PDB file of C-alpha atoms in Angstrom:
ATOM      1  CA  MET A   1      75.313  94.278  52.179  1.00 69.00           C
ATOM      2  CA  ALA A   2      78.147  95.573  50.077  1.00 85.00           C
ATOM      3  CA  LYS A   3      81.123  97.173  51.910  1.00 96.00           C
ATOM      4  CA  THR A   4      83.188  99.628  49.926  1.00 97.00           C
ATOM      5  CA  ALA A   5      87.078 100.185  50.229  1.00 98.00           C
ATOM      6  CA  LEU A   6      89.277 102.654  48.501  1.00 98.00           C
ATOM      7  CA  LEU A   7      92.633 101.454  47.143  1.00 98.00           C
ATOM      8  CA  PHE A   8      95.469 104.025  46.327  1.00 98.00           C
ATOM      9  CA  PRO A   9      98.411 103.218  44.023  1.00 98.00           C
ATOM     10  CA  GLY A  10     102.113 103.718  44.898  1.00 96.00           C
ATOM     11  CA  GLN A  11     105.186 104.905  43.066  1.00 95.00           C
ATOM     12  CA  GLY A  12     105.519 103.647  39.528  1.00 93.00           C
ATOM     13  CA  ALA A  13     101.856 104.458  38.613  1.00 95.00           C
ATOM     14  CA  GLN A  14     102.869 107.968  37.379  1.00 96.00           C
ATOM     15  CA  VAL A  15     102.475 108.973  33.781  1.00 96.00           C
ATOM     16  CA  ALA A  16     102.797 112.290  32.134  1.00 96.00           C
ATOM     17  CA  GLY A  17      99.348 113.816  31.618  1.00 97.00           C
ATOM     18  CA  MET A  18      97.817 112.351  34.753  1.00 98.00           C
ATOM     19  CA  GLY A  19      95.446 114.882  36.382  1.00 96.00           C
ATOM     20  CA  ARG A  20      95.259 117.125  33.364  1.00 96.00           C
ATOM     21  CA  ASP A  21      91.765 116.381  32.245  1.00 96.00           C
ATOM     22  CA  VAL A  22      90.235 116.475  35.688  1.00 96.00           C
ATOM     23  CA  CYS A  23      91.875 119.861  36.434  1.00 95.00           C
ATOM     24  CA  GLU A  24      90.449 121.233  33.194  1.00 95.00           C
ATOM     25  CA  LYS A  25      87.038 120.193  33.965  1.00 95.00           C
ATOM     26  CA  PHE A  26      86.659 120.642  37.822  1.00 96.00           C
ATOM     27  CA  ALA A  27      87.502 123.509  39.951  1.00 96.00           C
ATOM     28  CA  ARG A  28      87.935 121.429  43.112  1.00 95.00           C
ATOM     29  CA  ALA A  29      90.829 119.308  41.361  1.00 97.00           C
ATOM     30  CA  ARG A  30      92.453 122.632  40.187  1.00 97.00           C
ATOM     31  CA  GLU A  31      92.304 123.937  43.587  1.00 98.00           C
ATOM     32  CA  LEU A  32      94.082 121.091  45.110  1.00 98.00           C
ATOM     33  CA  PHE A  33      96.948 121.168  42.594  1.00 98.00           C
ATOM     34  CA  ASP A  34      97.074 124.960  43.113  1.00 98.00           C
ATOM     35  CA  ARG A  35      97.516 124.316  46.804  1.00 98.00           C
ATOM     36  CA  ALA A  36     100.215 121.712  46.272  1.00 98.00           C
ATOM     37  CA  ASP A  37     102.106 124.057  43.866  1.00 98.00           C
ATOM     38  CA  ARG A  38     102.151 126.788  46.675  1.00 98.00           C
ATOM     39  CA  LEU A  39     103.201 124.326  49.366  1.00 97.00           C
ATOM     40  CA  LEU A  40     106.028 122.832  47.191  1.00 98.00           C
ATOM     41  CA  GLY A  41     107.126 126.163  45.826  1.00 98.00           C
ATOM     42  CA  PHE A  42     107.115 124.896  42.036  1.00 97.00           C
ATOM     43  CA  GLU A  43     104.458 123.735  39.633  1.00 97.00           C
ATOM     44  CA  ILE A  44     103.924 120.030  40.291  1.00 98.00           C
ATOM     45  CA  SER A  45     100.669 120.495  38.329  1.00 97.00           C
ATOM     46  CA  LYS A  46     102.616 121.374  35.274  1.00 97.00           C
ATOM     47  CA  ILE A  47     105.067 118.336  35.803  1.00 97.00           C
ATOM     48  CA  CYS A  48     102.024 115.957  36.275  1.00 97.00           C
ATOM     49  CA  SER A  49     100.223 117.144  33.072  1.00 96.00           C
ATOM     50  CA  GLN A  50     103.155 117.799  30.781  1.00 95.00           C
ATOM     51  CA  GLY A  51     106.092 115.949  32.091  1.00 94.00           C
ATOM     52  CA  PRO A  52     108.806 115.228  31.096  1.00 95.00           C
ATOM     53  CA  GLU A  53     108.549 111.487  31.977  1.00 94.00           C
ATOM     54  CA  GLU A  54     112.173 111.602  33.310  1.00 94.00           C
ATOM     55  CA  GLN A  55     111.435 114.406  35.812  1.00 96.00           C
ATOM     56  CA  LEU A  56     108.081 112.924  36.854  1.00 96.00           C
ATOM     57  CA  SER A  57     109.498 109.532  37.554  1.00 95.00           C
ATOM     58  CA  ALA A  58     112.176 110.869  39.845  1.00 96.00           C
ATOM     59  CA  THR A  59     111.530 109.372  43.504  1.00 96.00           C
ATOM     60  CA  ASP A  60     111.260 112.887  45.136  1.00 96.00           C
ATOM     61  CA  MET A  61     108.831 114.083  42.333  1.00 97.00           C
ATOM     62  CA  SER A  62     106.697 111.112  41.638  1.00 97.00           C
ATOM     63  CA  GLN A  63     105.566 110.566  45.250  1.00 98.00           C
ATOM     64  CA  PRO A  64     103.902 114.006  45.899  1.00 98.00           C
ATOM     65  CA  ALA A  65     102.652 113.904  42.310  1.00 98.00           C
ATOM     66  CA  ILE A  66     100.897 110.648  42.723  1.00 98.00           C
ATOM     67  CA  PHE A  67      99.587 111.757  46.100  1.00 98.00           C
ATOM     68  CA  VAL A  68      98.101 115.055  44.669  1.00 98.00           C
ATOM     69  CA  THR A  69      96.628 113.435  41.547  1.00 98.00           C
ATOM     70  CA  SER A  70      94.982 110.746  43.606  1.00 98.00           C
ATOM     71  CA  ALA A  71      93.566 113.366  45.990  1.00 98.00           C
ATOM     72  CA  ALA A  72      92.211 115.369  43.107  1.00 98.00           C
ATOM     73  CA  LEU A  73      90.511 112.377  41.521  1.00 98.00           C
ATOM     74  CA  LEU A  74      89.045 111.183  44.865  1.00 98.00           C
ATOM     75  CA  GLU A  75      87.625 114.750  45.514  1.00 97.00           C
ATOM     76  CA  VAL A  76      85.841 114.752  42.139  1.00 97.00           C
ATOM     77  CA  TRP A  77      84.667 111.148  42.324  1.00 97.00           C
ATOM     78  CA  ARG A  78      82.990 111.584  45.866  1.00 95.00           C
ATOM     79  CA  THR A  79      81.465 115.147  45.008  1.00 94.00           C
ATOM     80  CA  GLU A  80      80.678 114.918  41.443  1.00 90.00           C
ATOM     81  CA  GLY A  81      80.761 111.308  40.407  1.00 88.00           C
ATOM     82  CA  ALA A  82      79.834 107.747  41.390  1.00 83.00           C
ATOM     83  CA  GLY A  83      81.181 108.262  44.873  1.00 92.00           C
ATOM     84  CA  ARG A  84      78.557 110.930  45.776  1.00 92.00           C
ATOM     85  CA  GLY A  85      76.423 109.458  48.481  1.00 86.00           C
ATOM     86  CA  LEU A  86      78.365 106.197  48.627  1.00 91.00           C
ATOM     87  CA  THR A  87      79.549 105.044  51.982  1.00 95.00           C
ATOM     88  CA  VAL A  88      83.144 104.177  52.166  1.00 97.00           C
ATOM     89  CA  GLU A  89      84.071 102.085  54.989  1.00 98.00           C
ATOM     90  CA  GLY A  90      87.786 101.150  54.534  1.00 98.00           C
ATOM     91  CA  ALA A  91      90.949 102.040  52.663  1.00 98.00           C
ATOM     92  CA  ALA A  92      94.489 100.865  51.802  1.00 98.00           C
ATOM     93  CA  GLY A  93      97.214 102.066  49.731  1.00 98.00           C
ATOM     94  CA  LEU A  94     100.411 100.423  48.407  1.00 98.00           C
ATOM     95  CA  SER A  95     103.650 101.888  49.932  1.00 98.00           C
ATOM     96  CA  LEU A  96     103.300 105.561  49.068  1.00 98.00           C
ATOM     97  CA  GLY A  97      99.582 105.162  48.656  1.00 98.00           C
ATOM     98  CA  GLU A  98      99.136 104.429  52.302  1.00 98.00           C
ATOM     99  CA  TYR A  99      99.705 108.161  52.815  1.00 98.00           C
ATOM    100  CA  THR A 100      96.779 108.885  50.470  1.00 98.00           C
ATOM    101  CA  ALA A 101      94.702 106.338  52.310  1.00 98.00           C
ATOM    102  CA  LEU A 102      95.437 108.159  55.597  1.00 98.00           C
ATOM    103  CA  TRP A 103      94.506 111.421  54.105  1.00 98.00           C
ATOM    104  CA  ALA A 104      91.221 110.019  52.725  1.00 98.00           C
ATOM    105  CA  ALA A 105      90.431 108.629  56.212  1.00 98.00           C
ATOM    106  CA  GLY A 106      91.018 111.947  57.873  1.00 98.00           C
ATOM    107  CA  SER A 107      94.308 111.089  59.619  1.00 98.00           C
ATOM    108  CA  LEU A 108      96.469 113.460  57.722  1.00 98.00           C
ATOM    109  CA  SER A 109      95.700 117.055  56.361  1.00 98.00           C
ATOM    110  CA  PHE A 110      96.104 117.613  52.705  1.00 98.00           C
ATOM    111  CA  GLU A 111      99.011 119.927  53.313  1.00 98.00           C
ATOM    112  CA  ASP A 112     100.915 117.365  55.522  1.00 98.00           C
ATOM    113  CA  GLY A 113     100.282 114.680  52.897  1.00 98.00           C
ATOM    114  CA  VAL A 114     101.990 116.806  50.304  1.00 98.00           C
ATOM    115  CA  ARG A 115     104.887 117.725  52.626  1.00 98.00           C
ATOM    116  CA  LEU A 116     105.389 114.218  53.786  1.00 98.00           C
ATOM    117  CA  THR A 117     105.395 112.578  50.407  1.00 98.00           C
ATOM    118  CA  ARG A 118     107.747 115.047  49.007  1.00 98.00           C
ATOM    119  CA  ARG A 119     110.106 114.729  52.025  1.00 98.00           C
ATOM    120  CA  ARG A 120     109.825 110.903  51.893  1.00 98.00           C
ATOM    121  CA  GLY A 121     110.734 110.911  48.269  1.00 98.00           C
ATOM    122  CA  GLN A 122     113.834 113.177  48.927  1.00 98.00           C
ATOM    123  CA  LEU A 123     114.985 111.015  51.789  1.00 98.00           C
ATOM    124  CA  MET A 124     114.655 107.745  49.717  1.00 98.00           C
ATOM    125  CA  GLN A 125     116.485 109.274  46.816  1.00 97.00           C
ATOM    126  CA  ALA A 126     119.315 110.330  49.078  1.00 97.00           C
ATOM    127  CA  ALA A 127     119.575 106.850  50.723  1.00 97.00           C
ATOM    128  CA  SER A 128     119.592 105.255  47.186  1.00 96.00           C
ATOM    129  CA  GLU A 129     122.516 107.538  46.010  1.00 95.00           C
ATOM    130  CA  ALA A 130     124.570 106.667  49.177  1.00 95.00           C
ATOM    131  CA  GLN A 131     124.729 103.102  48.207  1.00 91.00           C
ATOM    132  CA  PRO A 132     124.000 101.590  44.701  1.00 91.00           C
ATOM    133  CA  SER A 133     121.069  99.274  45.110  1.00 97.00           C
ATOM    134  CA  THR A 134     118.004  98.183  43.142  1.00 97.00           C
ATOM    135  CA  MET A 135     114.795  95.966  43.325  1.00 98.00           C
ATOM    136  CA  VAL A 136     113.995  92.893  41.256  1.00 98.00           C
ATOM    137  CA  SER A 137     110.467  91.422  40.651  1.00 97.00           C
ATOM    138  CA  LEU A 138     110.507  87.648  41.048  1.00 98.00           C
ATOM    139  CA  MET A 139     107.603  85.942  39.324  1.00 97.00           C
ATOM    140  CA  GLY A 140     106.306  82.403  39.396  1.00 97.00           C
ATOM    141  CA  LEU A 141     107.797  81.436  42.622  1.00 97.00           C
ATOM    142  CA  GLU A 142     106.402  80.787  46.135  1.00 96.00           C
ATOM    143  CA  ALA A 143     107.226  82.945  49.210  1.00 95.00           C
ATOM    144  CA  GLU A 144     109.404  80.282  50.727  1.00 96.00           C
ATOM    145  CA  GLN A 145     111.429  79.961  47.475  1.00 97.00           C
ATOM    146  CA  VAL A 146     112.027  83.709  47.461  1.00 97.00           C
ATOM    147  CA  LYS A 147     113.073  83.722  51.084  1.00 97.00           C
ATOM    148  CA  LYS A 148     115.743  81.000  50.383  1.00 98.00           C
ATOM    149  CA  ILE A 149     116.852  82.753  47.313  1.00 98.00           C
ATOM    150  CA  CYS A 150     117.555  85.862  49.377  1.00 98.00           C
ATOM    151  CA  GLU A 151     119.386  83.836  52.037  1.00 98.00           C
ATOM    152  CA  GLN A 152     121.715  82.421  49.233  1.00 98.00           C
ATOM    153  CA  ALA A 153     122.132  85.787  47.550  1.00 98.00           C
ATOM    154  CA  SER A 154     122.943  87.590  50.809  1.00 98.00           C
ATOM    155  CA  ALA A 155     126.465  86.278  50.471  1.00 98.00           C
ATOM    156  CA  LEU A 156     127.063  89.043  47.947  1.00 98.00           C
ATOM    157  CA  GLY A 157     125.447  91.920  49.885  1.00 97.00           C
ATOM    158  CA  ILE A 158     122.274  93.074  51.655  1.00 97.00           C
ATOM    159  CA  ILE A 159     118.963  91.592  50.246  1.00 98.00           C
ATOM    160  CA  SER A 160     115.529  90.822  51.466  1.00 98.00           C
ATOM    161  CA  PRO A 161     111.938  90.529  50.250  1.00 98.00           C
ATOM    162  CA  ALA A 162     110.436  93.964  49.787  1.00 98.00           C
ATOM    163  CA  ASN A 163     106.972  93.464  48.310  1.00 98.00           C
ATOM    164  CA  PHE A 164     104.584  90.561  48.738  1.00 97.00           C
ATOM    165  CA  ASN A 165     102.178  91.979  46.034  1.00 96.00           C
ATOM    166  CA  CYS A 166     100.131  88.975  44.961  1.00 97.00           C
ATOM    167  CA  PRO A 167     100.597  85.151  44.499  1.00 96.00           C
ATOM    168  CA  GLY A 168     103.572  84.546  42.068  1.00 95.00           C
ATOM    169  CA  GLN A 169     104.848  88.163  42.240  1.00 96.00           C
ATOM    170  CA  ILE A 170     107.295  88.964  45.074  1.00 97.00           C
ATOM    171  CA  VAL A 171     109.809  91.895  44.772  1.00 98.00           C
ATOM    172  CA  VAL A 172     113.330  91.688  46.414  1.00 98.00           C
ATOM    173  CA  SER A 173     115.449  94.703  47.372  1.00 98.00           C
ATOM    174  CA  GLY A 174     119.023  95.075  48.050  1.00 98.00           C
ATOM    175  CA  THR A 175     122.500  95.800  46.724  1.00 97.00           C
ATOM    176  CA  LYS A 176     123.044  95.328  43.067  1.00 97.00           C
ATOM    177  CA  PRO A 177     125.247  92.283  43.250  1.00 97.00           C
ATOM    178  CA  ALA A 178     122.899  90.497  45.625  1.00 98.00           C
ATOM    179  CA  CYS A 179     119.946  91.283  43.423  1.00 98.00           C
ATOM    180  CA  ALA A 180     121.686  90.151  40.414  1.00 97.00           C
ATOM    181  CA  LYS A 181     122.436  86.785  41.897  1.00 98.00           C
ATOM    182  CA  ALA A 182     118.826  86.561  43.177  1.00 98.00           C
ATOM    183  CA  GLY A 183     117.668  86.852  39.662  1.00 98.00           C
ATOM    184  CA  GLU A 184     120.010  84.147  38.438  1.00 98.00           C
ATOM    185  CA  LEU A 185     118.667  81.807  41.279  1.00 98.00           C
ATOM    186  CA  ALA A 186     115.157  82.697  40.573  1.00 98.00           C
ATOM    187  CA  GLU A 187     115.480  81.774  36.894  1.00 97.00           C
ATOM    188  CA  ALA A 188     117.243  78.608  37.755  1.00 97.00           C
ATOM    189  CA  ALA A 189     114.346  77.685  39.937  1.00 97.00           C
ATOM    190  CA  GLY A 190     111.986  78.104  37.078  1.00 97.00           C
ATOM    191  CA  GLY A 191     110.934  81.725  37.827  1.00 97.00           C
ATOM    192  CA  ARG A 192     111.348  84.860  36.089  1.00 97.00           C
ATOM    193  CA  ALA A 193     113.284  88.050  37.168  1.00 98.00           C
ATOM    194  CA  VAL A 194     112.767  91.608  36.036  1.00 97.00           C
ATOM    195  CA  GLU A 195     114.893  94.501  37.512  1.00 96.00           C
ATOM    196  CA  LEU A 196     112.571  97.437  38.304  1.00 94.00           C
ATOM    197  CA  LYS A 197     113.312 101.021  37.160  1.00 90.00           C
ATOM    198  CA  VAL A 198     113.696 102.459  40.638  1.00 93.00           C
ATOM    199  CA  ALA A 199     116.330 104.625  42.289  1.00 94.00           C
ATOM    200  CA  GLY A 200     117.351 102.040  44.960  1.00 96.00           C
ATOM    201  CA  ALA A 201     116.421  99.318  47.434  1.00 98.00           C
ATOM    202  CA  PHE A 202     113.151 100.542  48.833  1.00 98.00           C
ATOM    203  CA  HIS A 203     111.543  98.739  51.697  1.00 98.00           C
ATOM    204  CA  SER A 204     114.781  97.234  52.839  1.00 98.00           C
ATOM    205  CA  PRO A 205     117.486  97.993  55.587  1.00 97.00           C
ATOM    206  CA  LEU A 206     119.310 100.099  53.055  1.00 98.00           C
ATOM    207  CA  MET A 207     116.612 102.817  53.687  1.00 98.00           C
ATOM    208  CA  ALA A 208     117.541 103.110  57.364  1.00 98.00           C
ATOM    209  CA  SER A 209     118.767 106.722  56.845  1.00 98.00           C
ATOM    210  CA  ALA A 210     115.570 107.701  55.043  1.00 98.00           C
ATOM    211  CA  ALA A 211     113.542 106.155  58.000  1.00 98.00           C
ATOM    212  CA  GLU A 212     115.466 108.269  60.529  1.00 98.00           C
ATOM    213  CA  GLY A 213     114.643 111.409  58.478  1.00 98.00           C
ATOM    214  CA  LEU A 214     111.109 110.397  58.013  1.00 98.00           C
ATOM    215  CA  LYS A 215     110.739 109.763  61.808  1.00 98.00           C
ATOM    216  CA  ALA A 216     111.739 113.395  62.580  1.00 97.00           C
ATOM    217  CA  GLU A 217     109.185 114.656  60.065  1.00 97.00           C
ATOM    218  CA  LEU A 218     106.443 112.602  61.328  1.00 98.00           C
ATOM    219  CA  GLU A 219     107.110 113.657  64.945  1.00 97.00           C
ATOM    220  CA  ARG A 220     106.078 117.313  64.112  1.00 96.00           C
ATOM    221  CA  THR A 221     103.058 116.058  62.103  1.00 98.00           C
ATOM    222  CA  LYS A 222      99.561 116.133  63.481  1.00 98.00           C
ATOM    223  CA  ILE A 223      97.889 112.659  63.151  1.00 98.00           C
ATOM    224  CA  THR A 224      94.333 111.885  64.074  1.00 97.00           C
ATOM    225  CA  PRO A 225      92.510 108.667  64.393  1.00 97.00           C
ATOM    226  CA  PRO A 226      91.253 107.418  60.990  1.00 98.00           C
ATOM    227  CA  ALA A 227      87.563 107.718  60.510  1.00 98.00           C
ATOM    228  CA  ILE A 228      87.590 104.349  58.750  1.00 98.00           C
ATOM    229  CA  PRO A 229      89.907 101.359  58.902  1.00 98.00           C
ATOM    230  CA  VAL A 230      93.190 101.807  56.909  1.00 98.00           C
ATOM    231  CA  ALA A 231      95.262  98.784  56.149  1.00 98.00           C
ATOM    232  CA  ALA A 232      98.907  99.029  57.174  1.00 98.00           C
ATOM    233  CA  ASN A 233     101.518  97.624  54.767  1.00 98.00           C
ATOM    234  CA  VAL A 234     104.028  96.395  57.361  1.00 98.00           C
ATOM    235  CA  THR A 235     101.439  94.296  59.218  1.00 98.00           C
ATOM    236  CA  GLY A 236      98.666  93.448  57.031  1.00 98.00           C
ATOM    237  CA  GLY A 237      96.222  94.659  59.793  1.00 98.00           C
ATOM    238  CA  TYR A 238      94.947  98.106  60.363  1.00 98.00           C
ATOM    239  CA  HIS A 239      96.419 101.321  61.697  1.00 98.00           C
ATOM    240  CA  PRO A 240      95.874 101.890  65.401  1.00 96.00           C
ATOM    241  CA  SER A 241      93.851 104.656  66.806  1.00 95.00           C
ATOM    242  CA  ASP A 242      96.900 106.349  68.395  1.00 95.00           C
ATOM    243  CA  ALA A 243      99.179 108.630  66.426  1.00 97.00           C
ATOM    244  CA  ALA A 244     102.300 107.198  67.906  1.00 97.00           C
ATOM    245  CA  GLY A 245     101.336 103.784  66.330  1.00 98.00           C
ATOM    246  CA  THR A 246     100.699 105.230  62.936  1.00 98.00           C
ATOM    247  CA  ARG A 247     103.911 107.234  63.006  1.00 98.00           C
ATOM    248  CA  ALA A 248     105.788 103.957  63.943  1.00 98.00           C
ATOM    249  CA  LEU A 249     104.185 101.955  61.060  1.00 98.00           C
ATOM    250  CA  LEU A 250     105.080 104.660  58.484  1.00 98.00           C
ATOM    251  CA  VAL A 251     108.672 104.698  59.521  1.00 98.00           C
ATOM    252  CA  GLN A 252     108.909 100.951  59.552  1.00 98.00           C
ATOM    253  CA  GLN A 253     107.423 100.804  56.135  1.00 98.00           C
ATOM    254  CA  LEU A 254     110.669 102.338  54.638  1.00 98.00           C
ATOM    255  CA  THR A 255     112.821  99.358  55.923  1.00 98.00           C
ATOM    256  CA  ARG A 256     110.501  96.447  56.031  1.00 98.00           C
ATOM    257  CA  CYS A 257     108.590  94.620  53.304  1.00 97.00           C
ATOM    258  CA  THR A 258     105.065  95.624  52.302  1.00 98.00           C
ATOM    259  CA  LEU A 259     102.311  92.954  52.672  1.00 98.00           C
ATOM    260  CA  TRP A 260      99.934  94.196  49.907  1.00 98.00           C
ATOM    261  CA  GLN A 261      98.372  90.762  49.391  1.00 98.00           C
ATOM    262  CA  GLN A 262      97.778  90.383  53.138  1.00 98.00           C
ATOM    263  CA  CYS A 263      96.153  93.864  53.319  1.00 98.00           C
ATOM    264  CA  VAL A 264      93.721  93.076  50.544  1.00 98.00           C
ATOM    265  CA  GLU A 265      92.866  89.548  52.008  1.00 98.00           C
ATOM    266  CA  ARG A 266      92.210  91.298  55.507  1.00 98.00           C
ATOM    267  CA  LEU A 267      89.793  93.656  53.783  1.00 98.00           C
ATOM    268  CA  ILE A 268      88.071  90.791  51.981  1.00 98.00           C
ATOM    269  CA  ALA A 269      87.875  88.702  55.264  1.00 97.00           C
ATOM    270  CA  ASP A 270      86.309  91.688  56.995  1.00 97.00           C
ATOM    271  CA  GLY A 271      83.542  91.676  54.306  1.00 97.00           C
ATOM    272  CA  PHE A 272      84.715  94.323  51.855  1.00 98.00           C
ATOM    273  CA  ASP A 273      83.533  93.334  48.352  1.00 96.00           C
ATOM    274  CA  ARG A 274      83.558  96.737  46.372  1.00 97.00           C
ATOM    275  CA  PHE A 275      86.767  98.264  45.504  1.00 98.00           C
ATOM    276  CA  TYR A 276      87.672 101.539  43.857  1.00 98.00           C
ATOM    277  CA  GLU A 277      91.313 102.230  42.762  1.00 98.00           C
ATOM    278  CA  ILE A 278      91.718 105.976  42.904  1.00 98.00           C
ATOM    279  CA  GLY A 279      94.790 107.387  41.255  1.00 98.00           C
ATOM    280  CA  PRO A 280      96.888 106.866  38.025  1.00 97.00           C
ATOM    281  CA  GLY A 281      97.081 103.607  36.380  1.00 95.00           C
ATOM    282  CA  ARG A 282      95.361 100.176  37.027  1.00 97.00           C
ATOM    283  CA  VAL A 283      98.175  98.261  38.884  1.00 97.00           C
ATOM    284  CA  LEU A 284      95.988  97.406  41.862  1.00 98.00           C
ATOM    285  CA  LYS A 285      93.163  96.222  39.625  1.00 98.00           C
ATOM    286  CA  GLY A 286      95.645  93.753  38.136  1.00 97.00           C
ATOM    287  CA  LEU A 287      96.969  92.552  41.387  1.00 97.00           C
ATOM    288  CA  MET A 288      93.443  92.036  42.703  1.00 98.00           C
ATOM    289  CA  ARG A 289      92.796  89.596  39.731  1.00 97.00           C
ATOM    290  CA  LYS A 290      95.717  87.377  41.073  1.00 97.00           C
ATOM    291  CA  ILE A 291      94.843  87.783  44.729  1.00 98.00           C
ATOM    292  CA  ASP A 292      91.152  86.906  44.434  1.00 98.00           C
ATOM    293  CA  ARG A 293      89.303  86.791  41.156  1.00 96.00           C
ATOM    294  CA  ARG A 294      85.865  86.885  42.784  1.00 96.00           C
ATOM    295  CA  PHE A 295      86.343  90.626  43.216  1.00 97.00           C
ATOM    296  CA  ASP A 296      86.907  93.397  40.661  1.00 95.00           C
ATOM    297  CA  VAL A 297      88.306  96.859  41.123  1.00 97.00           C
ATOM    298  CA  VAL A 298      86.856  99.786  39.437  1.00 96.00           C
ATOM    299  CA  SER A 299      89.809 102.156  38.394  1.00 96.00           C
ATOM    300  CA  VAL A 300      89.126 105.870  38.731  1.00 97.00           C
ATOM    301  CA  ASN A 301      92.139 107.442  36.959  1.00 97.00           C
ATOM    302  CA  ASP A 302      90.832 110.321  34.834  1.00 96.00           C
ATOM    303  CA  ALA A 303      87.910 112.756  34.545  1.00 95.00           C
ATOM    304  CA  ASP A 304      85.716 110.248  32.757  1.00 95.00           C
ATOM    305  CA  THR A 305      86.040 107.301  35.311  1.00 95.00           C
ATOM    306  CA  ALA A 306      85.924 109.789  38.188  1.00 95.00           C
ATOM    307  CA  THR A 307      82.394 110.998  37.100  1.00 92.00           C
ATOM    308  CA  GLY A 308      81.078 107.696  35.452  1.00 79.00           C
ATOM    309  CA  ALA A 309      82.497 104.810  37.275  1.00 49.00           C
ATOM    310  CA  LEU A 310      79.817 102.762  39.087  1.00 42.00           C
TER     311      LEU A 310
END
């Protein structure tokens, strides 16, 4: 019997125009964007639908924008589209997407999800500005090779693996000199290195100040046990039933690497075989092809796919 899991994208999936058509066609989606506008004190709905791209891509803006867009698409999908009447039994989200997954599972309120993702983005932006840093995607190498490269490059500064996304695609995070060296070493080893367009070294020790700030925010946030299993980025297992455990995992997520491949493999091992990517873009669909080609991911990223994806 098929088991369905929802997958939610993280930062980098944003694109100007996201959410616009679903808001034009469905009152429930407009309502969520309106609520987010009131909560934030500015029109994030307008920034999502019109841009400009530079503003939308800022860390403190893209995180709540992706959260709200994903939430609006999910609400339409499960009330007006293919998700109506479909039993969802699990969820996972890549980095920022973990917050959307927890909201979908009933652990976080919509209001707290908006507030936390906005504050998370602000804290990560501030930590990035405090010390110049970056992230580099290393492709075509094994995990052990990447770990060894980080060890060698650490002579020039802080650097560590940040994202184990799929076989052959591992992102490292650290100071700019160390990341530049890692890129050189990766290419010398037969791999390919691409610097990412991000504000700083996410999922690394350089985010320690952001983690401290986020910890304070989470301590005043009500978190309830998830109604369905939600994969945790930092362990590859599931979130616990206690709020303290979930808070700890979300704090650790800022300074430790994300294990997306392991999260997906855990869902597959537990019998999940039908996956829906809810949110802008198709990044998670592409990663699934490299993790396990036996399974497809249906992308729900606009009004048409929200109402017609089967």
